PDB file of C-alpha atoms and ligand atoms in Angstrom:
ATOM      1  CA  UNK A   1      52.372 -11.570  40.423  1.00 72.00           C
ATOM      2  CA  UNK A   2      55.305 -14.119  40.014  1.00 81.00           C
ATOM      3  CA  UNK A   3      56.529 -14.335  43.690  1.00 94.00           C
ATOM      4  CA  UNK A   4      52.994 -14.065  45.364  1.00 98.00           C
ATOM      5  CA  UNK A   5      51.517 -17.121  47.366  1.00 98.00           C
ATOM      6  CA  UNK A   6      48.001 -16.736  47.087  1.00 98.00           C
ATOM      7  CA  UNK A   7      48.134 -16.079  43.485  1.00 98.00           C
ATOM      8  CA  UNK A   8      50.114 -19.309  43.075  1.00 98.00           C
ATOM      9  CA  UNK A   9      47.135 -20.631  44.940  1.00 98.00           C
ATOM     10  CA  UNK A  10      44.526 -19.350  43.121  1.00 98.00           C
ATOM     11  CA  UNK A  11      46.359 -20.220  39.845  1.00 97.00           C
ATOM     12  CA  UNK A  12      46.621 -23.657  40.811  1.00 97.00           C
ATOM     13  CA  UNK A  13      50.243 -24.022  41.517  1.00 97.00           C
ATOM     14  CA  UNK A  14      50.603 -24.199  44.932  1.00 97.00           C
ATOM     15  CA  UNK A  15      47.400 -26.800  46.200  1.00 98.00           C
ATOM     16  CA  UNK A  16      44.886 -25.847  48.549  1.00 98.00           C
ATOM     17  CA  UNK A  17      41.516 -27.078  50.159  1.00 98.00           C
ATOM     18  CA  UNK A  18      39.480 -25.351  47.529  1.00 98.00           C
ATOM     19  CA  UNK A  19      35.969 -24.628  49.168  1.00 98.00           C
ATOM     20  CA  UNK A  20      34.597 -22.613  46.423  1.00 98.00           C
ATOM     21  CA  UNK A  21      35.413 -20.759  42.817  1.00 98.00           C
ATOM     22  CA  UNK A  22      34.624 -18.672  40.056  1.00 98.00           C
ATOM     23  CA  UNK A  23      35.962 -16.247  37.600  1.00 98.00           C
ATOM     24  CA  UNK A  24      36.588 -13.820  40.011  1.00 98.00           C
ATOM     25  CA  UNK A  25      37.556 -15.583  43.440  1.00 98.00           C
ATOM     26  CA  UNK A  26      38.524 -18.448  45.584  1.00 98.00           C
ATOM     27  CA  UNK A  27      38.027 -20.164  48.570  1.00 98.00           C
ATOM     28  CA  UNK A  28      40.089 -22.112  50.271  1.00 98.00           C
ATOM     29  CA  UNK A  29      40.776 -23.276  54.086  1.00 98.00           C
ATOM     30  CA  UNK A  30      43.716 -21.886  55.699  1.00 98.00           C
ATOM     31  CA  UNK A  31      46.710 -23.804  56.423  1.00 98.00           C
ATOM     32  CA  UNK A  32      47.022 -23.080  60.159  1.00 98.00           C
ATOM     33  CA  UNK A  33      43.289 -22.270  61.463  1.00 98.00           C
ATOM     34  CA  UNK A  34      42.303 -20.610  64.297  1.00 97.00           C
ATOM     35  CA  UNK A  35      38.804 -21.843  64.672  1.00 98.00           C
ATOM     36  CA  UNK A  36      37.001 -24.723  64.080  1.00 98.00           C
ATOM     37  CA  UNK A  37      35.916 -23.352  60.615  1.00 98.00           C
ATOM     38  CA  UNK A  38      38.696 -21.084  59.498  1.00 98.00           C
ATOM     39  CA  UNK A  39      38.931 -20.404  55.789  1.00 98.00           C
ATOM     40  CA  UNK A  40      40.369 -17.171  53.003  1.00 99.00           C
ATOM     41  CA  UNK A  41      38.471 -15.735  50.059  1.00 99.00           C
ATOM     42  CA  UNK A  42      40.575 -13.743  47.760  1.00 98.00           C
ATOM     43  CA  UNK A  43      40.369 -11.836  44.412  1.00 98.00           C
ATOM     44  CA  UNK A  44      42.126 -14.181  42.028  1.00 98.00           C
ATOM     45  CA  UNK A  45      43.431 -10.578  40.158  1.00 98.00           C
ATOM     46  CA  UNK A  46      46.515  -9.450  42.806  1.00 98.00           C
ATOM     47  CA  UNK A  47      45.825  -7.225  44.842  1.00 98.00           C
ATOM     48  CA  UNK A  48      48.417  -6.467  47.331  1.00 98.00           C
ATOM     49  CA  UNK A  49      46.576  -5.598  50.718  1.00 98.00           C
ATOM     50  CA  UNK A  50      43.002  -3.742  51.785  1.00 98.00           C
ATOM     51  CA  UNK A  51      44.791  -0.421  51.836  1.00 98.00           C
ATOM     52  CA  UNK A  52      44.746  -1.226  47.742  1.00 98.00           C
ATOM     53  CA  UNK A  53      41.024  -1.309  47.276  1.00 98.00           C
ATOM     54  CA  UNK A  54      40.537   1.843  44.852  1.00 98.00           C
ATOM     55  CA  UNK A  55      37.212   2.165  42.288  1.00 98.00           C
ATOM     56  CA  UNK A  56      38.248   0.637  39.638  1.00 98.00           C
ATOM     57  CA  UNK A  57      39.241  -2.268  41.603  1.00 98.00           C
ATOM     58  CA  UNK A  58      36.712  -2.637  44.623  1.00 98.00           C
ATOM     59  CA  UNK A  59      33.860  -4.453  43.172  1.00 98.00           C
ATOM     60  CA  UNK A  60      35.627  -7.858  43.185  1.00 98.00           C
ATOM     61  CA  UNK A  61      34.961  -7.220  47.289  1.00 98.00           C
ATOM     62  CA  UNK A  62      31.321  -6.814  47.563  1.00 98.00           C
ATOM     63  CA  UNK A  63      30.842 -10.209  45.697  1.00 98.00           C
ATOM     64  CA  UNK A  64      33.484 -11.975  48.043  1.00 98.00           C
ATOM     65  CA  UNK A  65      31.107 -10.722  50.656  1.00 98.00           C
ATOM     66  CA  UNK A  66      28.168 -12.890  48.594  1.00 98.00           C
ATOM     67  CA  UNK A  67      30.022 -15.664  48.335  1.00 98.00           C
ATOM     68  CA  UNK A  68      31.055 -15.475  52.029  1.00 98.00           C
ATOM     69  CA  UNK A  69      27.405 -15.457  53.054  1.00 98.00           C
ATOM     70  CA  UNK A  70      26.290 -18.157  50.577  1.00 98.00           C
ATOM     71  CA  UNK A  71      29.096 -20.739  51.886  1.00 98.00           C
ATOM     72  CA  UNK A  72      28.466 -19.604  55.753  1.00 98.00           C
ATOM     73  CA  UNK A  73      24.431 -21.082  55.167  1.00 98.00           C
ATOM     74  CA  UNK A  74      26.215 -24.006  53.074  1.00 98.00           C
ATOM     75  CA  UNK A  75      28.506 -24.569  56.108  1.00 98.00           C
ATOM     76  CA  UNK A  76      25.686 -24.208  58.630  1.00 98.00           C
ATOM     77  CA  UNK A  77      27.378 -21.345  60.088  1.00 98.00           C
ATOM     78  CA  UNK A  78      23.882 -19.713  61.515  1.00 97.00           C
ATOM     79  CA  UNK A  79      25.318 -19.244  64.717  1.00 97.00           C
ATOM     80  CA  UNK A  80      27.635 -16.247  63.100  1.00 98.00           C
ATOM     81  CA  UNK A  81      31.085 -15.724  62.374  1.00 98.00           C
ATOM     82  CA  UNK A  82      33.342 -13.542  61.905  1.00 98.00           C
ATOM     83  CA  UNK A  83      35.296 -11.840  58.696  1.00 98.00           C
ATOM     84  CA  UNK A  84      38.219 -10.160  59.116  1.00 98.00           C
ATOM     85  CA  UNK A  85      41.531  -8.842  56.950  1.00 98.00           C
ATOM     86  CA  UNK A  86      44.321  -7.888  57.817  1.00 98.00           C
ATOM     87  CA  UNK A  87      46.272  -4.902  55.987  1.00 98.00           C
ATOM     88  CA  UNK A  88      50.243  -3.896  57.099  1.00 97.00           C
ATOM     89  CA  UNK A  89      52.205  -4.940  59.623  1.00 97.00           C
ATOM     90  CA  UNK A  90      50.134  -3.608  62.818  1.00 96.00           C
ATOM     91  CA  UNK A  91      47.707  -5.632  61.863  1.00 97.00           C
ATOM     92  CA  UNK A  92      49.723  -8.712  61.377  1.00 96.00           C
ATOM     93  CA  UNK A  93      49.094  -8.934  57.661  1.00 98.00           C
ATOM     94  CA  UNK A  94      51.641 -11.751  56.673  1.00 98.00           C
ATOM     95  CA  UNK A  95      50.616 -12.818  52.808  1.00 98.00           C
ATOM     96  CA  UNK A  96      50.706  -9.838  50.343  1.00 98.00           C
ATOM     97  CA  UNK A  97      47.944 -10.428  48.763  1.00 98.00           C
ATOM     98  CA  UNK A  98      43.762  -9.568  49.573  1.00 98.00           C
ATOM     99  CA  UNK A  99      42.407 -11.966  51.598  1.00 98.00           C
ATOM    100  CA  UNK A 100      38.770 -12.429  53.874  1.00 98.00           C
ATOM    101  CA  UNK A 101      39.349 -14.849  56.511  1.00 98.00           C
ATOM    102  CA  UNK A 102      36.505 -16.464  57.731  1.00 98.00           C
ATOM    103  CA  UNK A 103      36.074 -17.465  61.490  1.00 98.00           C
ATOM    104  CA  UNK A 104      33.322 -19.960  62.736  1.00 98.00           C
ATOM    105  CA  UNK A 105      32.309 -22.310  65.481  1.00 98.00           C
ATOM    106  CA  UNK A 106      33.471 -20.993  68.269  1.00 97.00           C
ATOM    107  CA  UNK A 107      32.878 -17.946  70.212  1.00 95.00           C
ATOM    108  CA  UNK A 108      35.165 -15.186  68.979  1.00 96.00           C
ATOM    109  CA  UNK A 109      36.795 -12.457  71.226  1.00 95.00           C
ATOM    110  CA  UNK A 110      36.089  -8.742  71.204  1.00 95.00           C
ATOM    111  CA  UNK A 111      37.615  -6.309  70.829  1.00 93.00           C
ATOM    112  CA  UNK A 112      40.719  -8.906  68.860  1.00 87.00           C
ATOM    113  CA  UNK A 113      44.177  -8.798  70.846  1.00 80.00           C
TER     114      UNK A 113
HETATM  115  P1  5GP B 201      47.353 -12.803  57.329  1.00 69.92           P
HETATM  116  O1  5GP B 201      48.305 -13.085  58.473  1.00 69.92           O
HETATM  117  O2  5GP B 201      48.112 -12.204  56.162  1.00 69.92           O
HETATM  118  O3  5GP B 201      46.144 -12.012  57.712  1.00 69.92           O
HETATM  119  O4  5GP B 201      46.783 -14.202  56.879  1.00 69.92           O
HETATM  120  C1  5GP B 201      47.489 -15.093  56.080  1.00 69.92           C
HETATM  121  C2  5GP B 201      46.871 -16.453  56.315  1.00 69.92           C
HETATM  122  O5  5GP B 201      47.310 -17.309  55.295  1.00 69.92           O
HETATM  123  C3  5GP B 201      47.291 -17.096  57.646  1.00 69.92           C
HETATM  124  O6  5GP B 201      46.139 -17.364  58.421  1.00 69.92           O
HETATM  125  C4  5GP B 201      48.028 -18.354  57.216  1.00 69.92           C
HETATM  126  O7  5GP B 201      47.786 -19.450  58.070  1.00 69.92           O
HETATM  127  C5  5GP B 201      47.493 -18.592  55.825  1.00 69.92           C
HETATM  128  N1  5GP B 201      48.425 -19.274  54.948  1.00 69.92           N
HETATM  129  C6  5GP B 201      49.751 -18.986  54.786  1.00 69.92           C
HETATM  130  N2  5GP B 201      50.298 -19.805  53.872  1.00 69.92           N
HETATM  131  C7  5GP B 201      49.294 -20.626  53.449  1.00 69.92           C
HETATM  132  C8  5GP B 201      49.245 -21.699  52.490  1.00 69.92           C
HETATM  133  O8  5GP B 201      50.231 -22.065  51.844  1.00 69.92           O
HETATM  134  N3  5GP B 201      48.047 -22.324  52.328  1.00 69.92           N
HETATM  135  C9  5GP B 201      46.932 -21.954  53.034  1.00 69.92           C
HETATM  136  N4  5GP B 201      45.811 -22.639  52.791  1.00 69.92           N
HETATM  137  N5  5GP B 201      46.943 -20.948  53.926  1.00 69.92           N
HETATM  138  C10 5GP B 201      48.107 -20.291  54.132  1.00 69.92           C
HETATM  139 ZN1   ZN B 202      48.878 -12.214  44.483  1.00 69.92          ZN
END
């Protein structure tokens, strides 16, 4: 996708504090955290928002869930944290593209505002 941010990220032409990548996806801290350890995974393919998950996309999601758990024991986050995306406006989804934010370090609220 030509006008898409993360997708410049993940290609490279937009830098980024690259935590972790493969193939598949990237890691990278985000720009404005909200926690003490506050960092994205996305599918390097585009895809636009959660509410675009289908089957012949989906399994790109259950290994961003492995990598999340293999960098929260790298980062020492035993003490939990918390993954959350966002998808369409009522949930404040500003970046059109998939993305797993990862929230650490501090003790989260619940239910989210
Ligand atoms: P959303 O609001 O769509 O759930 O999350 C988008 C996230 O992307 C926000 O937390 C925002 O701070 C982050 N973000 C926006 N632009 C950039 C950028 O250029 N670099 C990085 N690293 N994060 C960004
Ligand atoms: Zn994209």
């Amino acid at each position: 996708m030509q006008d898409c941010l993360f997708c410049k990220i993940a290609a490279g032409e937009i830098p980024s504090n690259r935590i972790y990548e493969d193939d598949k996806v990237l890691a990278f801290y985000d720009i404005d955290p909200q926690a003490p350890v506050h960092f994205l995974v996305i599918p390097k393919e585009h895809i636009a928002s959660p509410a675009c998950i289908t089957p012949e996309n989906s399994a790109v999601v259950a290994h961003i869930f492995t990598v999340i758990a293999k960098l929260a024991g790298e980062l020492g986050l035993e003490n939990g944290y918390r993954v959350v995306t966002n998808s369409g406006p009522d949930a404040g989804q500003s970046v059109g593209h998939l993305h797993f934010h990862v929230l650490a370090k501090r003790s989260l609220a619940w239910p989210p505002g």
